[in-house]
CSV table of C-alpha atoms and ligand atoms in Angstrom, one decimal:
chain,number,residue,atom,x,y,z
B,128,UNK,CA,0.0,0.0,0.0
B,129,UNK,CA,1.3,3.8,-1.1
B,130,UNK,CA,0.2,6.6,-0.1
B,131,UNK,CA,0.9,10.5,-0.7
B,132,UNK,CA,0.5,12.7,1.8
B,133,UNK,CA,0.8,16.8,1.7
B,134,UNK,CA,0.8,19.1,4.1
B,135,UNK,CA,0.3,22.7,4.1
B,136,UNK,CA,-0.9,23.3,7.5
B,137,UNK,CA,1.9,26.0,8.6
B,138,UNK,CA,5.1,27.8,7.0
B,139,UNK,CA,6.2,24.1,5.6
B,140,UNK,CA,5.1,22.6,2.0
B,141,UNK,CA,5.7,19.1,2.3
B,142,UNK,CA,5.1,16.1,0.2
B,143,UNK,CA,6.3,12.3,0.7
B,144,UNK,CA,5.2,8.6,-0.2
B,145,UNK,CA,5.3,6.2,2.3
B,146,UNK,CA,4.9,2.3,1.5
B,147,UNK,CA,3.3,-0.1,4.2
B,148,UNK,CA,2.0,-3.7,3.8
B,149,UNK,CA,-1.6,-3.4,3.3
B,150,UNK,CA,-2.6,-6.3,6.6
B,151,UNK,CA,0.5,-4.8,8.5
B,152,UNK,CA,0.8,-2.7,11.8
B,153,UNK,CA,3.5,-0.4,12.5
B,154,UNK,CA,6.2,0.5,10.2
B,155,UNK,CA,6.8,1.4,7.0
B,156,UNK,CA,9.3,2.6,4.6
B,157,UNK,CA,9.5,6.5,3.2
B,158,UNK,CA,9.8,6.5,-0.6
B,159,UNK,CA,10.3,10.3,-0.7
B,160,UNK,CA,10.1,12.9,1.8
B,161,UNK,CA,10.7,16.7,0.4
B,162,UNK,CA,10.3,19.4,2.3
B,163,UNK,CA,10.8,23.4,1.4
B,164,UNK,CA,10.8,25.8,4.5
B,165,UNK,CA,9.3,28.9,4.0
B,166,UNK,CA,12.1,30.3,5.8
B,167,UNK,CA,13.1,33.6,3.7
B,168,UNK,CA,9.7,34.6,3.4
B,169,UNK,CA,8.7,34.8,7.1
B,170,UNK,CA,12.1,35.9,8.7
B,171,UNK,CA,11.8,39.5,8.5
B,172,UNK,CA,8.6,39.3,10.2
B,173,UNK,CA,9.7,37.2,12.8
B,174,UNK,CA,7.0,34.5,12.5
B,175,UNK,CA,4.5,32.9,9.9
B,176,UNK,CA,2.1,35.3,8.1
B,177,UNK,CA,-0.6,33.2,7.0
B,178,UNK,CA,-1.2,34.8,3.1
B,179,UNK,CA,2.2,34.9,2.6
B,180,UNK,CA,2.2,31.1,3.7
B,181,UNK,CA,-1.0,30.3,1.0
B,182,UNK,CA,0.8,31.9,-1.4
B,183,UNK,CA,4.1,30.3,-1.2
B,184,UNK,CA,2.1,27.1,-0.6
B,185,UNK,CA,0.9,27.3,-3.9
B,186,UNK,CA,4.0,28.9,-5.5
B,187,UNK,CA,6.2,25.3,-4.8
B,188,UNK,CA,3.3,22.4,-4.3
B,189,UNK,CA,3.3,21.0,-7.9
B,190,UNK,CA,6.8,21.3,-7.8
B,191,UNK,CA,7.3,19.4,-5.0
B,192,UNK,CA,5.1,16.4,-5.9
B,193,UNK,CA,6.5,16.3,-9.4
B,194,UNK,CA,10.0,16.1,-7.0
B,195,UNK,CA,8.5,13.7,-4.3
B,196,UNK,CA,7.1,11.0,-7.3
B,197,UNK,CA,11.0,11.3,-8.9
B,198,UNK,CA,11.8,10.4,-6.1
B,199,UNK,CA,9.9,7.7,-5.8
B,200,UNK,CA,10.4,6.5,-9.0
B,201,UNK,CA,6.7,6.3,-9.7
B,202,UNK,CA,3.9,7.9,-11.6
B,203,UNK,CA,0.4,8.5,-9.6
B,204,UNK,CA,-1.3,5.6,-11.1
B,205,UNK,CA,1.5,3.4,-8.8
B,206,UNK,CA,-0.5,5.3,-5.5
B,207,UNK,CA,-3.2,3.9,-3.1
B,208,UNK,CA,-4.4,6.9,-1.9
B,209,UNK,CA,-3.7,10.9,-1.6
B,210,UNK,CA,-3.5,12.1,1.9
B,211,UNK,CA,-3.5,15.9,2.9
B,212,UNK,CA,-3.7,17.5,6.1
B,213,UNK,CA,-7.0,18.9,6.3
B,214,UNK,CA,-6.9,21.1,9.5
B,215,UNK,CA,-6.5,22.3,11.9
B,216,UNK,CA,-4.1,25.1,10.6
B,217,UNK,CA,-3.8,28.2,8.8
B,218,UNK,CA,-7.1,28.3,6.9
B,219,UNK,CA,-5.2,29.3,3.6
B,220,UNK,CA,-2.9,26.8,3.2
B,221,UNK,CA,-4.8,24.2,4.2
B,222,UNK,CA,-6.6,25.0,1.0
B,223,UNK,CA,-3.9,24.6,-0.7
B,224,UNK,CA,-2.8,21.3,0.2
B,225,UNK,CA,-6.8,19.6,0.3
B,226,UNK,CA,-7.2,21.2,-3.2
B,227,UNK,CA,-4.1,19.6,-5.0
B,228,UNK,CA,-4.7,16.2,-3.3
B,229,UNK,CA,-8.7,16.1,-4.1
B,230,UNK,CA,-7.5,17.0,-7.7
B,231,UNK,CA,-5.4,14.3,-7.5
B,232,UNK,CA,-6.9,11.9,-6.4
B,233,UNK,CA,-9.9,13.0,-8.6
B,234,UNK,CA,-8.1,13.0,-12.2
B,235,UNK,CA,-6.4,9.4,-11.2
B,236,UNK,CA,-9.2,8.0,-9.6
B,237,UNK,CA,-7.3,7.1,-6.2
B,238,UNK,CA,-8.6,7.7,-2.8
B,239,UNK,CA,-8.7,11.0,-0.8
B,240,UNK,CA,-7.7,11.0,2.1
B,241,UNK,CA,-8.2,14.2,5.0
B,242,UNK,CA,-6.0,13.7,7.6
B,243,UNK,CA,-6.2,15.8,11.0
B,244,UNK,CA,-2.8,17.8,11.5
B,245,UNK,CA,-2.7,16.2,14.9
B,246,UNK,CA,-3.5,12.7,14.1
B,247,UNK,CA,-0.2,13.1,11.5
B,248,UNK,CA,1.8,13.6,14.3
B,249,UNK,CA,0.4,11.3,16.9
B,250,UNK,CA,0.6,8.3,14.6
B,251,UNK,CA,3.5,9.4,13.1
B,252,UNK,CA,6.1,7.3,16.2
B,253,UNK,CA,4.1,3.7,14.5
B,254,UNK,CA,5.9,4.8,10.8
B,255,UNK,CA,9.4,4.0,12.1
B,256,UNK,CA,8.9,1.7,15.5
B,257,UNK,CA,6.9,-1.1,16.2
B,258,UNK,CA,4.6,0.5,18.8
B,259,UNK,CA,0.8,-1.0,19.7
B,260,UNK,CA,-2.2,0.9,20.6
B,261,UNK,CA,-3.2,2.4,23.5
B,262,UNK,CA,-0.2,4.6,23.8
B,263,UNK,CA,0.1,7.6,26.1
B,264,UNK,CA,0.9,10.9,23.8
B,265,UNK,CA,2.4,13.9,25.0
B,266,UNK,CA,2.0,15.8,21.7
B,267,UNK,CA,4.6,19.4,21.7
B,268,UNK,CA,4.2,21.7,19.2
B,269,UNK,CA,4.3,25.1,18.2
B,270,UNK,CA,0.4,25.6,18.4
B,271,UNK,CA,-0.3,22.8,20.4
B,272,UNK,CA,0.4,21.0,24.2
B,273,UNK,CA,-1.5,18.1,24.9
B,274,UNK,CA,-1.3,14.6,26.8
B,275,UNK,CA,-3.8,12.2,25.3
B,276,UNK,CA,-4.4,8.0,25.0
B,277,UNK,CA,-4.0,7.1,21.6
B,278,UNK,CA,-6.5,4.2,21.2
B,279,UNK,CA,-6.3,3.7,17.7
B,280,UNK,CA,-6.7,5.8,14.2
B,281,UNK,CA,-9.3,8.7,15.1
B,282,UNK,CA,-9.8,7.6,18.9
B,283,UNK,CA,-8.2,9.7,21.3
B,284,UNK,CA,-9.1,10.4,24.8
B,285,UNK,CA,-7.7,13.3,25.9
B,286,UNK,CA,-5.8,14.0,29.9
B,287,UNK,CA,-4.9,17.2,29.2
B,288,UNK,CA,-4.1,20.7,27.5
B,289,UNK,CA,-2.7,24.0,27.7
B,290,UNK,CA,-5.1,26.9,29.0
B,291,UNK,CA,-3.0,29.2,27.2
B,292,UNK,CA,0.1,29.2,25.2
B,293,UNK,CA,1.5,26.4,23.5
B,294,UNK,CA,5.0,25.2,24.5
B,295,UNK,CA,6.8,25.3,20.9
B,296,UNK,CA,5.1,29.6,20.7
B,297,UNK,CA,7.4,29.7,24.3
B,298,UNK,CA,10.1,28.4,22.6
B,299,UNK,CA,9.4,30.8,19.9
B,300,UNK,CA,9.1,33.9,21.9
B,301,UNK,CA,11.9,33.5,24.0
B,302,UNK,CA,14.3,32.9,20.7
B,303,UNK,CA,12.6,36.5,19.6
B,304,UNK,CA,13.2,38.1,22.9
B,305,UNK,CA,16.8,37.1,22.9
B,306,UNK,CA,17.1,38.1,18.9
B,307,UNK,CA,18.2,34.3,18.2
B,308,UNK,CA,15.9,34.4,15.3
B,309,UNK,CA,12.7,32.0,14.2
B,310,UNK,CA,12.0,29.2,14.5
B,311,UNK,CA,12.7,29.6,17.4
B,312,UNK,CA,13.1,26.0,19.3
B,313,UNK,CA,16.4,24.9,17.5
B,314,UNK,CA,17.6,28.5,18.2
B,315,UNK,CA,17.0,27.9,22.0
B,316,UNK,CA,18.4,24.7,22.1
B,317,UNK,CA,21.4,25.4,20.5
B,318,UNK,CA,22.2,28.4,23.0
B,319,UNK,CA,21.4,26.3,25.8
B,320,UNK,CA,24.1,24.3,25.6
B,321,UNK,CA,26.6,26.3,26.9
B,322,UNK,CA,24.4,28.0,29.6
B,323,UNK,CA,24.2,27.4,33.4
B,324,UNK,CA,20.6,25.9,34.0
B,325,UNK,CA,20.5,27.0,37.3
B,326,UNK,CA,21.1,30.6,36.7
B,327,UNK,CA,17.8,31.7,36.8
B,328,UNK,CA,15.0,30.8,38.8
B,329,UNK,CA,12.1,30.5,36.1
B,330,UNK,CA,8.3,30.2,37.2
B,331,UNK,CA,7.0,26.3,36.4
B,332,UNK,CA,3.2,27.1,36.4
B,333,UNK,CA,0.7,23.8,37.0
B,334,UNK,CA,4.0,22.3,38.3
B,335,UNK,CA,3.0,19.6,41.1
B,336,UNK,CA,-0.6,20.2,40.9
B,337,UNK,CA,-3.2,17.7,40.4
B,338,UNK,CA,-4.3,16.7,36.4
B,339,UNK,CA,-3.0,17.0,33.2
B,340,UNK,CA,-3.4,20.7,31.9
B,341,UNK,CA,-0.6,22.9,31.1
B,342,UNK,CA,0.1,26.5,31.1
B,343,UNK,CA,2.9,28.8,29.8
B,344,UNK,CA,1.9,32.4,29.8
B,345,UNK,CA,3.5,33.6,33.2
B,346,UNK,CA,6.8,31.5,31.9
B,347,UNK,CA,6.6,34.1,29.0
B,348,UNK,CA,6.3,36.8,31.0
B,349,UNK,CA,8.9,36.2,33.2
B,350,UNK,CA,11.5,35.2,30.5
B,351,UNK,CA,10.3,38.4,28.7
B,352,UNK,CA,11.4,40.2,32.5
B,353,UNK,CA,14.3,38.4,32.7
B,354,UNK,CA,15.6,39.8,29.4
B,355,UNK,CA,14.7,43.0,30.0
B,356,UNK,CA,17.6,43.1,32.9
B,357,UNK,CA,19.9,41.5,31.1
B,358,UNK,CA,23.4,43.0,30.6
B,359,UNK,CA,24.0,44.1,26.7
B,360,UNK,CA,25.6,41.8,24.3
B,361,UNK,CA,26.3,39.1,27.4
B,362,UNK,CA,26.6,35.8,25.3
B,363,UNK,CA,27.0,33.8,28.7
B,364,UNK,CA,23.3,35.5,30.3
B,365,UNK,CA,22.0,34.4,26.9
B,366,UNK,CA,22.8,30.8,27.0
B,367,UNK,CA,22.2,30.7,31.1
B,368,UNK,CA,18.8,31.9,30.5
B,369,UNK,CA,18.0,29.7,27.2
B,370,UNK,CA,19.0,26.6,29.6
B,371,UNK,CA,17.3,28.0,32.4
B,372,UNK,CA,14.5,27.8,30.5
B,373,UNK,CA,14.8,25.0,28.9
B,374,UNK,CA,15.6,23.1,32.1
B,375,UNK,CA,11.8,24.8,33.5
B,376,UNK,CA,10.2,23.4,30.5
B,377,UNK,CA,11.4,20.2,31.2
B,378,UNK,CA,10.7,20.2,34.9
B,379,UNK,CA,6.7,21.2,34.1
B,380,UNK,CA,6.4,18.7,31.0
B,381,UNK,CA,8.0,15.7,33.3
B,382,UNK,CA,5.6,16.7,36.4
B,383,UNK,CA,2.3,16.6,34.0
B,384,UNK,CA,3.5,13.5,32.3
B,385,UNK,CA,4.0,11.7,35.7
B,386,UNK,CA,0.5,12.6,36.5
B,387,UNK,CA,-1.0,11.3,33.2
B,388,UNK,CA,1.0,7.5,33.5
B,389,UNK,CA,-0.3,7.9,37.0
B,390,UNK,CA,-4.2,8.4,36.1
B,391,UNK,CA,-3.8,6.6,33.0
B,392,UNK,CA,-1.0,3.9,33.3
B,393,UNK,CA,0.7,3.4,29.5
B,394,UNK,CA,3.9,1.0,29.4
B,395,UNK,CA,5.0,3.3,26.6
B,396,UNK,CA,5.1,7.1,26.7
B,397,UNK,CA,5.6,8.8,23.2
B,398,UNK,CA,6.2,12.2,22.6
B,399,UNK,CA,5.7,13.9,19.2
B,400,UNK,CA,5.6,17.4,17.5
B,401,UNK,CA,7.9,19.8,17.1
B,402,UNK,CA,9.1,20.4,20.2
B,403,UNK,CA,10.2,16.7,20.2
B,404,UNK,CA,13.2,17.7,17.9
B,405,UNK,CA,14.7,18.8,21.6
B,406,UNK,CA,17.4,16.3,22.4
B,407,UNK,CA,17.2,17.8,26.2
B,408,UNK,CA,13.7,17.2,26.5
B,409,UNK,CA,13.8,13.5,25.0
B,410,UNK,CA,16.5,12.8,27.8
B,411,UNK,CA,14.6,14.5,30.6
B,412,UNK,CA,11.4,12.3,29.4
B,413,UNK,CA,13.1,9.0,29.0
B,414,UNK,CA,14.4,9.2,32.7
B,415,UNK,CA,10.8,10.1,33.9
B,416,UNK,CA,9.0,7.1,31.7
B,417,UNK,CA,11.9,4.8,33.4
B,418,UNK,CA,11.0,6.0,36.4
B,419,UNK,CA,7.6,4.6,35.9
B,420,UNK,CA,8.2,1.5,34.4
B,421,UNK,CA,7.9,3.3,31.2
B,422,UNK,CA,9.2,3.4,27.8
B,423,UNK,CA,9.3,6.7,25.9
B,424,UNK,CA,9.6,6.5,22.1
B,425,UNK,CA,10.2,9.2,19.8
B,426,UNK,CA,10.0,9.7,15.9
B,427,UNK,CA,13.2,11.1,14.6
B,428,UNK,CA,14.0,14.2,14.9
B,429,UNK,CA,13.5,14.5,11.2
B,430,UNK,CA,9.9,13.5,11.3
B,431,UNK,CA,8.9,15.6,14.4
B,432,UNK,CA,9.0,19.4,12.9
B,433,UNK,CA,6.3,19.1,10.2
B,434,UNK,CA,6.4,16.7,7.4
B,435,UNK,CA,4.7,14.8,4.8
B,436,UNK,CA,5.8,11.5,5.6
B,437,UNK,CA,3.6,11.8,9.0
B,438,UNK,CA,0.6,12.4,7.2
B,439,UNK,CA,0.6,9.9,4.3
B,440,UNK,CA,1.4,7.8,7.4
B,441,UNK,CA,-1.6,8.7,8.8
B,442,UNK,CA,-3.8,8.4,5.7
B,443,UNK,CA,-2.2,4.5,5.4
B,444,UNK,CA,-3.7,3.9,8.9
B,445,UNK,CA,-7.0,5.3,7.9
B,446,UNK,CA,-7.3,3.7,4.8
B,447,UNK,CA,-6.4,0.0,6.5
B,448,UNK,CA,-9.7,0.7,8.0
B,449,UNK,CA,-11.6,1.9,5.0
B,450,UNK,CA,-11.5,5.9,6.4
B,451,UNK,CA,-11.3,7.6,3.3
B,452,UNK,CA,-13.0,11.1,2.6
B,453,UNK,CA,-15.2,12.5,0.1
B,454,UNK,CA,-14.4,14.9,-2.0
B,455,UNK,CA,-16.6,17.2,-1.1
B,456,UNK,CA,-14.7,17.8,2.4
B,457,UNK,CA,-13.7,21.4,3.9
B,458,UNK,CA,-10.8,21.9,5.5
B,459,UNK,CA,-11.3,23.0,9.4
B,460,UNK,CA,-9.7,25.4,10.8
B,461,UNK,CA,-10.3,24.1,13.8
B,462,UNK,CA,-10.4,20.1,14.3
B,463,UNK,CA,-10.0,18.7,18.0
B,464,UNK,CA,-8.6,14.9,18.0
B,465,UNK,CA,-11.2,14.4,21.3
B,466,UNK,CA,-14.4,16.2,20.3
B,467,UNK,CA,-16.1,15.1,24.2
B,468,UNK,CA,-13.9,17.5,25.8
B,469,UNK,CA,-12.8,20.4,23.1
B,470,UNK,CA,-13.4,23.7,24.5
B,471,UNK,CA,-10.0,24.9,22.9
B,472,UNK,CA,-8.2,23.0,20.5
J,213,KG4,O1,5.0,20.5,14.8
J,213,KG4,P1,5.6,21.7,14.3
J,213,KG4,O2,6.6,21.6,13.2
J,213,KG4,O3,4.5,22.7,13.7
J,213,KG4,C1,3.3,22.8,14.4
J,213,KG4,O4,2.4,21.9,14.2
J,213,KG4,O5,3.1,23.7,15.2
J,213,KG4,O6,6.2,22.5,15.5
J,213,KG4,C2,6.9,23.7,15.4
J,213,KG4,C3,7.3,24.1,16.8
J,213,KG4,C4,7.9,25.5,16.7
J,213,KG4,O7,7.4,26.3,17.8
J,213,KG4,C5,9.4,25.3,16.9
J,213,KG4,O8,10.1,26.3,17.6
J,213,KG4,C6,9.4,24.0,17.8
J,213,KG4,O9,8.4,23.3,17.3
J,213,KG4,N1,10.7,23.3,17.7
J,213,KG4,C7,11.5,23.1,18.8
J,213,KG4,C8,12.6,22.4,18.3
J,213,KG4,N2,12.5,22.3,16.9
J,213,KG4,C9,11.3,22.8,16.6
J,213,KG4,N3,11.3,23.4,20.1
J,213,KG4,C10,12.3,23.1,20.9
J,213,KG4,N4,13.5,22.5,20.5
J,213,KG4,C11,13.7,22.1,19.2
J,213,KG4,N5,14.8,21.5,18.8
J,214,ZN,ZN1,2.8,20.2,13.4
């Protein structure tokens, strides 16, 4: 079974193929994976503007699956389906992506597949290691921060979310306070490295309180006060502060995950998502799943920022089960994985 997915839900235009046996369970093998960056055009703005995203969505997107089937070696008529992410994202290039893959999928008579953003990168751990549902998720990205039990292909129960700000928009605003530049999380991470993380004593909100939820906002603040008395062009305060913080983040994610394997007891904790590119992070949640008995498992690094590989993944799993989508599906800007409990998503 092959699928194509794209995915246009941010400042990334991605295509890839991903082959899987058709009966099988997890793992597969990526045929092509290409991925452009919109990095020059947001830059000088200092984050994504969603028309210039659209439009440089559709600027490179027949361009990149021309690439992605090259590299491949195959023509559309070798395909089982066409997967794009249908939401939740940046209305626009959302668009973008569902349109080429219904036109696809129409003019070759495949499949279409509309896969949720979300879903892309919870399942995206069972493309490279042999991991069985129920799973406990702690999904990191730049709009999102949520633990949830991952049942199966659209059957999520969700623990837990952010009442505010997403972890990875921390990451970013910190990076933007400090002028490291966007994206910010690879920026942060890189400073860190030389920096004291005990320098500075950073607020860790919802730490050691009961539940699952998560909340950021008064970590942004107080990075954003902490900057504001920082001595000039002090290369040391910057990476102090960048490990302070990233040590802070790590205390608050390992505290919430310890309550969810505690209310809902997993033998393996995954973490996906952006943020899951950060190597310090992995560490600090591979010592806390141990701690519990736990193993945590994590795509690669490559396949946690945004990809297309996640979410042909994703549309293999869904059309195992016979999930496919019609094509008279609109994207969603907003698409919770747990509709019982979505207030935010
Ligand atoms: O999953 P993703 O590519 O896009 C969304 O769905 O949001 O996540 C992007 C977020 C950004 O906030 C970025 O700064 C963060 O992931 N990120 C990282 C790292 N790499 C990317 N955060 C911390 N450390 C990293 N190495
Ligand atoms: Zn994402």
């Amino acid at each position: 079974m092959r699928v194509l997915g794209v995915e246009t839900s941010c400042d990334e235009t991605a295509v890839a193929i991903v082959e899987a046996p058709a009966d099988g369970g997890p793992v597969g093998s990526i045929l092509a994976n290409v991925v452009y960056s919109q990095l020059v055009e947001h830059r000088r703005f200092g984050g994504v503007v969603p028309e210039i995203a659209a439009r440089a969505h559709l600027e490179r997107i027949d361009g990149l699956v021309i690439d992605a089937l090259a590299e491949a070696g195959l023509g559309l008529a070798d395909l089982d389906g066409i997967a794009a992410t249908g939401g939740p994202g940046l209305i626009g290039g959302v668009l973008v992506g569902v349109m080429t893959a219904k036109a696809l999928a129409f003019a070759h008579d495949k499949p279409f597949l509309a896969v949720n953003h979300l879903e892309g990168h919870a399942l995206s751990v069972r493309l490279t290691e042999d991991v069985d549902f129920p799973y406990l998720l702690l999904l990191v990205s730049g709009g999102h921060c949520q633990l949830l039990t991952v049942r199966g292909p659209g059957d999520f129960m969700r623990l837990g979310t952010t009442i505010d700000d997403a972890v990875g928009e921390c990451f970013d605003k910190t990076a933007k306070l400090l002028g490291l530049g966007f994206p910010g999380g690879p920026a942060v991470e890189a400073a860190a490295k030389g920096g004291d993380p005990q320098r500075f004593a950073l607020p860790r909100p919802m730490w050691r309180k009961p539940g699952c939820d998560f909340s950021f906002s008064g970590l942004k603040t107080a990075v954003r006060q902490t900057v504001e008395k920082l001595p000039a062009q002090d290369a040391q305060a910057v990476a102090d502060l960048c490990a302070s913080f990233q040590r802070t983040v790590g205390d608050v994610l390992a505290d919430r995950c310890a309550n969810a394997l505690s209310l809902a007891p997993s033998s393996t904790l995954v973490v996906a998502g952006g943020v899951a590119a950060n190597v310090y992070l992995r560490g600090r949640l591979e010592t806390l799943a141990a701690a519990h008995g736990a193993r945590l498992v994590a795509p690669p690094i490559k396949l946690c920022t945004d990809n297309g590989a996640m979410i042909a993944w994703a549309g293999i799993e869904r059309l195992r089960l016979g999930k496919t989508d019609t094509l008279d599906f609109r994207p969603r800007p907003r698409w919770p994985l747990d509709p019982s409990v979505a207030v935010r998503v």
